GROMACS .gro file of C-alpha atoms in nm:
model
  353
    1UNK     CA    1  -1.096  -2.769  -0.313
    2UNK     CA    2  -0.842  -2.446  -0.350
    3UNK     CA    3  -0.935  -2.247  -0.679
    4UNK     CA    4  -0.649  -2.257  -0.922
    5UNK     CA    5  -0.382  -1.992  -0.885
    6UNK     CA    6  -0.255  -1.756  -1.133
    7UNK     CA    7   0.108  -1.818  -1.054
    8UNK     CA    8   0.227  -1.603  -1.340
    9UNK     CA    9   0.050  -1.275  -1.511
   10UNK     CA   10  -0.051  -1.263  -1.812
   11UNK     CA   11  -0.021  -0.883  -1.811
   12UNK     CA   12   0.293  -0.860  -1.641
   13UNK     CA   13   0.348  -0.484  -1.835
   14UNK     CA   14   0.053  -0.328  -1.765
   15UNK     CA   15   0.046  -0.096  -1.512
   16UNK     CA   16  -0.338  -0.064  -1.318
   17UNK     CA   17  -0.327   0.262  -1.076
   18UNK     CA   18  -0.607   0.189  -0.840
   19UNK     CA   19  -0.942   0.415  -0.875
   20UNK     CA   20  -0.936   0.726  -0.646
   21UNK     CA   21  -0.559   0.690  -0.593
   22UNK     CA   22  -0.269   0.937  -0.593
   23UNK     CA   23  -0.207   1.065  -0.969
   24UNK     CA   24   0.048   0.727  -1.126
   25UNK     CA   25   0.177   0.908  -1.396
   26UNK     CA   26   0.529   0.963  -1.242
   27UNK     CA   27   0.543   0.606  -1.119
   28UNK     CA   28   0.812   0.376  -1.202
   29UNK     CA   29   0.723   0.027  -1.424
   30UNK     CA   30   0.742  -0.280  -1.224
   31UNK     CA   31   0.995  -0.559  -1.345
   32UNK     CA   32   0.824  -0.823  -1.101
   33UNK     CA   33   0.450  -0.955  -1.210
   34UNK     CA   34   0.258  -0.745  -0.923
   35UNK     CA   35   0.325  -0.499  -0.645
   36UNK     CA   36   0.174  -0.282  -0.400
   37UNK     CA   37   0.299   0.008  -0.190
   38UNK     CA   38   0.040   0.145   0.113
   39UNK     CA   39   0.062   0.324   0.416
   40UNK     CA   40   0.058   0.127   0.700
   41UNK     CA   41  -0.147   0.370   0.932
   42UNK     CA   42  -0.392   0.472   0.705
   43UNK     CA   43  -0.422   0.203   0.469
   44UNK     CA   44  -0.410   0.456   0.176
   45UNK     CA   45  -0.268   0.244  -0.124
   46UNK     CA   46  -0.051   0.514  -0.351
   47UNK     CA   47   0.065   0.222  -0.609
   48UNK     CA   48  -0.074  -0.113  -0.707
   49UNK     CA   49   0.032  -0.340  -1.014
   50UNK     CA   50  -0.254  -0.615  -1.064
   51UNK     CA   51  -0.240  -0.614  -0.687
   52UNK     CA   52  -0.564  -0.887  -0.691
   53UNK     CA   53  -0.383  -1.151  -0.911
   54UNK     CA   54  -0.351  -1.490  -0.711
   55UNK     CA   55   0.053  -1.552  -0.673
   56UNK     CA   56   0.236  -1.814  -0.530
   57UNK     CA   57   0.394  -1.654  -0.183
   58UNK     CA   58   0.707  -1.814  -0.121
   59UNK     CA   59   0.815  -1.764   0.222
   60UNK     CA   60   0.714  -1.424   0.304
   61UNK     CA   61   0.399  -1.675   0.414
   62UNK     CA   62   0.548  -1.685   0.741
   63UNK     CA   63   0.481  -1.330   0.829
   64UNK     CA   64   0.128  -1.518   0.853
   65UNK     CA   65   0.262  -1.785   1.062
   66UNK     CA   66   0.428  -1.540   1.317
   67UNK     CA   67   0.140  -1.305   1.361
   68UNK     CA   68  -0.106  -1.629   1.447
   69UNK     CA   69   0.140  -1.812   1.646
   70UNK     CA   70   0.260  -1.453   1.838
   71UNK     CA   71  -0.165  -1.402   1.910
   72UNK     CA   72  -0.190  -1.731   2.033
   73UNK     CA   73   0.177  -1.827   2.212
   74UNK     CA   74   0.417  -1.701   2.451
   75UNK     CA   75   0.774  -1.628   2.373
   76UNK     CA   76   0.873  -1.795   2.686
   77UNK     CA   77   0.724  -2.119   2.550
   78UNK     CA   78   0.972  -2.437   2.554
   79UNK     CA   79   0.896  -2.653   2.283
   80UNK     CA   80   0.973  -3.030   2.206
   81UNK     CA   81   1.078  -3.051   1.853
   82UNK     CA   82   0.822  -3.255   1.679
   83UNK     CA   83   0.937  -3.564   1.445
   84UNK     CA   84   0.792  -3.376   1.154
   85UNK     CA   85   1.023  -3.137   1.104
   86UNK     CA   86   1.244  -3.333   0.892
   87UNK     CA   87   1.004  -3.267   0.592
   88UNK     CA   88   1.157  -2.965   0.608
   89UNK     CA   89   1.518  -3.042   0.593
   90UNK     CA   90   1.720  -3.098   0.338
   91UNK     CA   91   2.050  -2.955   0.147
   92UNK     CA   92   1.813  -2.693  -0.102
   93UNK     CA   93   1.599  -2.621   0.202
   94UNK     CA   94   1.668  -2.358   0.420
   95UNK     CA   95   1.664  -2.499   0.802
   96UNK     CA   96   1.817  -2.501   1.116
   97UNK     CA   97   1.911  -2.847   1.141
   98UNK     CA   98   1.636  -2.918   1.440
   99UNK     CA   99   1.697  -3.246   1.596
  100UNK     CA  100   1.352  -3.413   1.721
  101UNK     CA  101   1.312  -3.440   2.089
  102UNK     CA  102   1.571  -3.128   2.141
  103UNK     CA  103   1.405  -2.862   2.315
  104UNK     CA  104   1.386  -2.456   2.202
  105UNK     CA  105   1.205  -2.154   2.275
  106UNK     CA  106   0.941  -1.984   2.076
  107UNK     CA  107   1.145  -1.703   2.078
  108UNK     CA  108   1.469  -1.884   1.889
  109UNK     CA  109   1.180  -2.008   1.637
  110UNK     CA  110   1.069  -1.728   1.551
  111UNK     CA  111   1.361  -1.544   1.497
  112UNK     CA  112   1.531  -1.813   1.321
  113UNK     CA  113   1.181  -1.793   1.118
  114UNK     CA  114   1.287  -1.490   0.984
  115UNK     CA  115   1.653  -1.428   0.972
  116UNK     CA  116   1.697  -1.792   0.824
  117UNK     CA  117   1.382  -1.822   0.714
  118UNK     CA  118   1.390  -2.155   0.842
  119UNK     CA  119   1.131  -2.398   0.726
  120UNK     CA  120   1.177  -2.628   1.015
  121UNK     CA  121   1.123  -2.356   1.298
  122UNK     CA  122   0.785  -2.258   1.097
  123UNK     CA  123   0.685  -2.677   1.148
  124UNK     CA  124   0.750  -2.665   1.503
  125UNK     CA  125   0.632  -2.351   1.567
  126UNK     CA  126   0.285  -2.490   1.362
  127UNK     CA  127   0.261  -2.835   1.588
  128UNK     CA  128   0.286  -2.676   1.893
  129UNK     CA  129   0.017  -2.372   1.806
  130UNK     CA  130  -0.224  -2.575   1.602
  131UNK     CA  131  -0.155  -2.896   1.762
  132UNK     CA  132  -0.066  -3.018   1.438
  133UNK     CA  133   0.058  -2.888   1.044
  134UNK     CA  134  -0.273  -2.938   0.950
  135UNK     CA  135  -0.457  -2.773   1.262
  136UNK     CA  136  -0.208  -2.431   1.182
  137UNK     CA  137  -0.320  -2.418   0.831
  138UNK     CA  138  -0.645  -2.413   0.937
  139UNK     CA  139  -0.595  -2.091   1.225
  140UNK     CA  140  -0.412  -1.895   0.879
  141UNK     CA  141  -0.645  -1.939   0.695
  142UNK     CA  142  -0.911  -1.768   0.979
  143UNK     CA  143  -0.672  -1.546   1.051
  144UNK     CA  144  -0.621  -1.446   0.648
  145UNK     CA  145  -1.021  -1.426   0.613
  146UNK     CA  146  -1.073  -1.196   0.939
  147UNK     CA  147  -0.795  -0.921   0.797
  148UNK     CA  148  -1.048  -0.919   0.470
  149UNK     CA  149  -0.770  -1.153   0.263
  150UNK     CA  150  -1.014  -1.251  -0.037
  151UNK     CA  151  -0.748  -1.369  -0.289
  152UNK     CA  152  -0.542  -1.613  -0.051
  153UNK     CA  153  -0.551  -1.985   0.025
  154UNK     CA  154  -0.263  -2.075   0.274
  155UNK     CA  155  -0.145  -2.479   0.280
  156UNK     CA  156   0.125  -2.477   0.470
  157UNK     CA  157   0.302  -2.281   0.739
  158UNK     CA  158   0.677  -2.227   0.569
  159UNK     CA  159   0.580  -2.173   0.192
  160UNK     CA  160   0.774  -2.466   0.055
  161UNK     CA  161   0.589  -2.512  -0.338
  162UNK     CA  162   0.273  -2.618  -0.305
  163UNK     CA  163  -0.027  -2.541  -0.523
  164UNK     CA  164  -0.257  -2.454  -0.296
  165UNK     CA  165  -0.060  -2.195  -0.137
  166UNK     CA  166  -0.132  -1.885  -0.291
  167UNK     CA  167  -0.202  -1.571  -0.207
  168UNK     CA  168  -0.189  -1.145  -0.358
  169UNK     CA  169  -0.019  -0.834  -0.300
  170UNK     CA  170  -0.306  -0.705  -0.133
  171UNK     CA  171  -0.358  -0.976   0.078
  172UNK     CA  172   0.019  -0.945   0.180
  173UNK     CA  173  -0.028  -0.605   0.249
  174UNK     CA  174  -0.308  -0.691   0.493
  175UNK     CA  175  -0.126  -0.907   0.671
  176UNK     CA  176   0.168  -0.736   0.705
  177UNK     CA  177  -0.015  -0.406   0.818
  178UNK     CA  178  -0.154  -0.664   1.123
  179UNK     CA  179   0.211  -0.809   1.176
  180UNK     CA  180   0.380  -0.452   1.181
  181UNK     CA  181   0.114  -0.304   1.472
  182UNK     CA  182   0.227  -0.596   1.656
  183UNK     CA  183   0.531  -0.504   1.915
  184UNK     CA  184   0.604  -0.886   2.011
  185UNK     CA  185   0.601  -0.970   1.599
  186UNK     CA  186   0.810  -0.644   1.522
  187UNK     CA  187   1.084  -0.791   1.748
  188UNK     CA  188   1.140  -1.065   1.508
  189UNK     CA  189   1.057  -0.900   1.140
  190UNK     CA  190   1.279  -0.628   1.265
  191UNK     CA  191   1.571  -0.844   1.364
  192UNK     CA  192   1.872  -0.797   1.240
  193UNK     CA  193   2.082  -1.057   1.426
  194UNK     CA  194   2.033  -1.351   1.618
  195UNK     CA  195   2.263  -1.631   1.756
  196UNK     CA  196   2.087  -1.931   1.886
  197UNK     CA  197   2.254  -2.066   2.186
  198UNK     CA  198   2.348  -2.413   2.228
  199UNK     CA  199   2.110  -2.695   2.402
  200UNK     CA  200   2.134  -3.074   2.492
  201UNK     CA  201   2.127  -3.210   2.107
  202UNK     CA  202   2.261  -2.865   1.945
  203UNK     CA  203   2.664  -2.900   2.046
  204UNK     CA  204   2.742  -2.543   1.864
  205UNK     CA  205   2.561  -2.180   1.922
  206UNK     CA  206   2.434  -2.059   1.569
  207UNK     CA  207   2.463  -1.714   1.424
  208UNK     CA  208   2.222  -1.539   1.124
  209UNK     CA  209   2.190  -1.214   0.998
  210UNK     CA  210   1.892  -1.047   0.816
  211UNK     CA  211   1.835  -1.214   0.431
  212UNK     CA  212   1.676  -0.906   0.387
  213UNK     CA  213   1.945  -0.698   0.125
  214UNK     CA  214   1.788  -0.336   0.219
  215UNK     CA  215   1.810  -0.406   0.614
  216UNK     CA  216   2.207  -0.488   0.624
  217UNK     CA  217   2.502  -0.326   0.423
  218UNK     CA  218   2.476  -0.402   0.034
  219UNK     CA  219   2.456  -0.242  -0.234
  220UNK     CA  220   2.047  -0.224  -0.182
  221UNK     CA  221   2.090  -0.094   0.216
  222UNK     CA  222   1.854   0.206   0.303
  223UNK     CA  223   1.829   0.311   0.631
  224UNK     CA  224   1.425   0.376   0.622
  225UNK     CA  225   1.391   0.041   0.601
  226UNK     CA  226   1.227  -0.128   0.948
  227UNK     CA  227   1.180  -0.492   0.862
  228UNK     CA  228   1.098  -0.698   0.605
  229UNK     CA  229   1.134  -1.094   0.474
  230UNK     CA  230   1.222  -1.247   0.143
  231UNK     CA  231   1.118  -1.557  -0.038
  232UNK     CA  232   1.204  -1.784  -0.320
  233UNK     CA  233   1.066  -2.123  -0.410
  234UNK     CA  234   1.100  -2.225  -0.818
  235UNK     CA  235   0.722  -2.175  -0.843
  236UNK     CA  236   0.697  -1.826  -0.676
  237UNK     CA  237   1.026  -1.698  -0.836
  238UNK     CA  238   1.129  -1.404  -0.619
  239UNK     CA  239   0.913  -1.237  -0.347
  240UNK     CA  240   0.967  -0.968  -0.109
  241UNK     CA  241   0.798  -0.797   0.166
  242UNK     CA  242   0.935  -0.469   0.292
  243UNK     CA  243   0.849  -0.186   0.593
  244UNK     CA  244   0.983   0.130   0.610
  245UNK     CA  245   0.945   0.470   0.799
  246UNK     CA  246   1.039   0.829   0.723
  247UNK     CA  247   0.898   1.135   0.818
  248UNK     CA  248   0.690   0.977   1.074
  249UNK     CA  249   0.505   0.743   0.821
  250UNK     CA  250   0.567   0.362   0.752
  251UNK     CA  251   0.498   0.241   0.409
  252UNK     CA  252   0.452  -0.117   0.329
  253UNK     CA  253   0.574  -0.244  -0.020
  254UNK     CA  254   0.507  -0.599  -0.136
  255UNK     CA  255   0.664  -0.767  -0.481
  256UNK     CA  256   0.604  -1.053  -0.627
  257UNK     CA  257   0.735  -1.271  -0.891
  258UNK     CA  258   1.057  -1.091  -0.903
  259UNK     CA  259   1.309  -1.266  -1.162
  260UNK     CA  260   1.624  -1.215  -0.959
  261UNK     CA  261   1.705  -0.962  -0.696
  262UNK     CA  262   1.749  -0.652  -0.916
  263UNK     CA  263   1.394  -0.668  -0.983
  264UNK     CA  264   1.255  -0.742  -0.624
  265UNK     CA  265   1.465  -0.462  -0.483
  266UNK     CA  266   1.500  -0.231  -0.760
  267UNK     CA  267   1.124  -0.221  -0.784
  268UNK     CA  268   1.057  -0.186  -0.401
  269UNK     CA  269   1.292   0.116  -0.371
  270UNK     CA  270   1.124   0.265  -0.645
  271UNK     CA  271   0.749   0.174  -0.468
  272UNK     CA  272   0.899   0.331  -0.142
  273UNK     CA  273   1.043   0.632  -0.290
  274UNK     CA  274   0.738   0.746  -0.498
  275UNK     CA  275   0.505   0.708  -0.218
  276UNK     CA  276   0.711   0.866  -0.001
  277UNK     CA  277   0.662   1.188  -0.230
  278UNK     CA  278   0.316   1.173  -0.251
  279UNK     CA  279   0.055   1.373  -0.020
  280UNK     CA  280  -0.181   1.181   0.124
  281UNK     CA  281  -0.526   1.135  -0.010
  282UNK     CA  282  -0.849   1.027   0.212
  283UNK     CA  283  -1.037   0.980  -0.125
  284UNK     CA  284  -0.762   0.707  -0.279
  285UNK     CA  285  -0.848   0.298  -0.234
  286UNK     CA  286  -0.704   0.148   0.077
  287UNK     CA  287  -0.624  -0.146   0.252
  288UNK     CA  288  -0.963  -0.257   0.443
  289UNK     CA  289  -0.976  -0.460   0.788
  290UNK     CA  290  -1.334  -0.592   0.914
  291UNK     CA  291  -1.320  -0.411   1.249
  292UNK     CA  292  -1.268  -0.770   1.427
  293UNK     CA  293  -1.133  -0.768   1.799
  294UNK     CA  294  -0.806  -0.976   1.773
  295UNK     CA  295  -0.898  -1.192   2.105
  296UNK     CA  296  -1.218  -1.285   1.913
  297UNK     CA  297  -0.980  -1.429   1.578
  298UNK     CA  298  -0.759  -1.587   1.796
  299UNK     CA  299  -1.096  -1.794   1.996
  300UNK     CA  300  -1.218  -1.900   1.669
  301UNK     CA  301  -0.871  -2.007   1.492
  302UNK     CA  302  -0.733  -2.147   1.810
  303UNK     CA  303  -0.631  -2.515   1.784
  304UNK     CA  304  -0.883  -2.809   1.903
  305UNK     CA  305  -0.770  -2.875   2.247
  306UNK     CA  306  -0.726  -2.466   2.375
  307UNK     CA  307  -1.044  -2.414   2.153
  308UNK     CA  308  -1.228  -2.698   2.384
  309UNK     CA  309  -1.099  -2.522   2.691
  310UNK     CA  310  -1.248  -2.206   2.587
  311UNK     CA  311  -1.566  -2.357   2.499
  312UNK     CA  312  -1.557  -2.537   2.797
  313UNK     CA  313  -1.502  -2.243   2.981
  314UNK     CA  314  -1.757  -1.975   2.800
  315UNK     CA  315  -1.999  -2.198   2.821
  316UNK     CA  316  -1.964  -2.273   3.188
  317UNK     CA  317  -1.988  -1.862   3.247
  318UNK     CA  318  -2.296  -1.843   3.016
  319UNK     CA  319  -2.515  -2.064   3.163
  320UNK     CA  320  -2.387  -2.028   3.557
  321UNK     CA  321  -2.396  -1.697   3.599
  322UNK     CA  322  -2.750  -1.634   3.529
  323UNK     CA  323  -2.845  -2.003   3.720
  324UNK     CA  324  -2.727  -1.833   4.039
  325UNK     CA  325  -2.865  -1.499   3.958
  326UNK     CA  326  -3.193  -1.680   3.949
  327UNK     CA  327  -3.145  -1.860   4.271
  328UNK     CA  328  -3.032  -1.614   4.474
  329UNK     CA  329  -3.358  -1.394   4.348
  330UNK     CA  330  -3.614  -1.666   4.451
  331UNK     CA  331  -3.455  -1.690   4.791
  332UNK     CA  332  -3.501  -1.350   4.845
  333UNK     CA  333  -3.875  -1.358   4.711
  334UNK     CA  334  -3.915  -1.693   4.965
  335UNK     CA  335  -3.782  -1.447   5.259
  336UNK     CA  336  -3.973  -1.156   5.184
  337UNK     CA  337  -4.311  -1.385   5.197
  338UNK     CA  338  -4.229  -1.542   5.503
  339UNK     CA  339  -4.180  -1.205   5.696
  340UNK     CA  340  -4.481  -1.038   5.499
  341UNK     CA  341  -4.702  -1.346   5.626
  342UNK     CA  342  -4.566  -1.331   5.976
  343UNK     CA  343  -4.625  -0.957   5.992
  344UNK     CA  344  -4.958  -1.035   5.880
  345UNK     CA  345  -5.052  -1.288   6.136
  346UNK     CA  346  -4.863  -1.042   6.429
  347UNK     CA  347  -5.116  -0.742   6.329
  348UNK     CA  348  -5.422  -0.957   6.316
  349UNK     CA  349  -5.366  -1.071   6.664
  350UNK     CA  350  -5.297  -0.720   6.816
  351UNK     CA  351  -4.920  -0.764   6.869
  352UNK     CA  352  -4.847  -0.467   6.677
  353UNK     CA  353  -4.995  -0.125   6.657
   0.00000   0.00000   0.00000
C-alpha cells in the first residue's frame, strides 16, 4: 500500500537552503509549496524549498513516461490504439481525441505527450510499452527507484488525480536530469511545434504548440529556456518543470504547488536567475544517481512478454556457452589419449626411433 502523500505543506514559507550549498541569503521566497533549482551536469543543487516533501505531480509525470517508453521503444513504432484510452477523454481532459483501432506512431505520441500533454497518447503509449496501464506503472516505478527517487510512488502514466501518485522536487529533478541527457527524449521536451498528420479514422491534420509559457512568446518567454512541461490537476494545483542553458550550463528548476501561473513562472525565473549567478561549489548537496547501466533498468522494468524473451534468451547464453566449452575440451582430451596410446604402442614395437 502507497504511504500517504503530503499534497500540501504545512510550511509553505519557510525557506530550507540545503547543507553545504551555495550561500541562500540573496535568494528569492517561493510562492509555490516546494522548489528546486540544480545543475544538470553536475548535479550541484544551488536552491531547494522542502525539496523532500511528497507532492502530487500533475502531469509533468510524463517526463517519466517518455524517458521509460523512449529506453524501451522505437520512434518508428506503429501502434494500434488500445480501447482504453477513452478513460482518458473527456471535455476537462486534455486529449487528442484517439479513436481505438486507428493507428499512430510513437513519435506523434510522444510529442502530442508533451505539447498537448495529452492523457490519451500517455495510455497508448503505456499499453504498448508495458503491455498494459498496469504493467507501465510498474517499469516507472523501477525506473523512479534506479535514478535514487526515494520520495515518489507513480500510479499512473498521464497524472490524472490519483492518490497514489505522488512524487518531490527532488525526485523530479532526478528524472528530469535522466530525460534531458537523452537526445531521442530531448526531441520531444524540446518541441515547440508539432502537427499530427491525418490517418484512416483521423479526417483532419492537428496542430499544437508548446503549453510551456517561457518556451513561446508571452509575457514569461526567455530565450535560455530548452524544454520544459507543465501540469495541473485540482489536487496538484500548478506544477512546472523547466530546462535551461546559458553560458554553457543547463539548470533544471522544478515547482510545485503553484497557485496560478504567476507563481509557477515567477518563481522558476527567479530559481533560474539566481543560480545562474552563483559559482559552482563541489562541496554543496547534489542530485545523486546509483551508477546503474541504463540497458540493465530497462531488462528489469521491461514488460512481461519482452522481459520473458530476455530471460529466455540470457539464460539460453548462460548455460550454452559453457556446455559447449566443456564438450569441445573433452574431445580434445579423448584425441590427445588416443594418439599418446598409439605412440606408445608404435615405440614399444620398434616402429619408431
Amino acid at each position: 500500500m502507497a504511504l500517504p502523500v503530503q499534497a500540501k505543506s504545512t510550511s509553505t514559507k519557510q525557506q530550507s537552503a540545503s547543507a553545504g550549498a551555495a550561500d541562500t541569503s540573496g535568494a528569492p521566497a517561493l510562492a509555490c509549496a516546494t522548489g528546486l533549482v540544480a545543475d544538470a551536469d553536475t548535479g550541484q543543487i544551488y536552491y531547494q524549498k522542502d525539496m523532500h516533501n511528497r507532492m502530487y505531480p500533475a502531469s509533468i509525470t510524463k517526463i517519466l513516461t517518455a524517458l521509460v517508453s523512449v529506453e524501451n521503444g522505437d520512434p518508428s513504432d506503429v501502434i494500434t490504439v488500445p480501447q482504453d484510452v477513452t478513460q482518458a477523454q473527456g471535455s476537462s481532459v486534455a486529449n487528442i481525441a484517439l479513436v481505438p483501432g486507428d493507428t499512430i506512431t510513437m513519435e506523434q505520441l510522444e510529442y502530442t505527450m508533451f505539447l498537448a500533454s495529452a492523457n490519451d497518447s500517455a495510455i497508448a503509449i503505456a499499453d504498448h510499452i508495458g503491455g498494459s496501464v498496469s504493467g507501465f506503472v510498474d517499469m516507472m516505478n523501477q525506473k523512479a527507484t534506479a535514478l535514487g527517487a526515494k520520495d515518489s510512488h507513480f500510479s499512473t502514466p498521464n497524472g490524472l488525480p490519483d492518490p497514489n501518485n505522488y512524487t518531490s522536487a527532488y525526485d523530479m529533478a532526478l528524472i528530469t536530469r535522466a530525460a534531458a541527457q537523452n537526445p531521442t527524449l530531448m526531441r520531444y521536451f524540446s518541441a515547440r511545434s508539432f502537427t499530427l498528420p491525418v490517418s484512416a479514422l483521423r479526417k483532419g491534420a492537428q496542430s499544437f504548440t508548446t503549453l510551456h509559457k517561457m518556451m513561446k512568446k508571452t509575457a514569461y518567454y526567455d530565450a535560455d529556456v530548452e524544454a520544459g512541461k507543465t501540469g495541473w490537476e485540482t489536487m496538484s494545483g500548478n506544477t512546472l518543470v523547466t530546462v535551461a542553458q546559458k553560458n554553457g550550463r543547463t539548470l533544471i528548476a522544478v515547482v510545485l504547488d503553484g497557485a496560478n501561473s504567476e507563481a509557477i513562472y515567477g518563481d522558476t525565473r527567479h530559481l533560474l536567475d539566481y543560480a545562474f549567478a552563483q559559482p559552482a561549489d563541489p562541496t554543496a548537496d547534489k542530485l545523486e544517481t546509483p551508477q546503474v547501466k541504463a540497458e540493465a533498468t530497462a531488462a528489469v522494468a521491461a514488460n512481461p512478454s519482452r522481459q520473458a524473451a530476455k530471460m529466455q534468451s540470457s539464460s539460453g547464453a548462460r548455460w550454452s556457452v559453457p556446455t559447449e566449452m566443456l564438450a569441445v575440451t573433452c574431445l580434445g582430451l579423448l584425441i590427445c589419449t588416443v594418439v599418446a596410446l598409439v605412440c606408445w604402442r608404435v615405440r614399444r614395437r620398434g616402429f619408431l626411433d
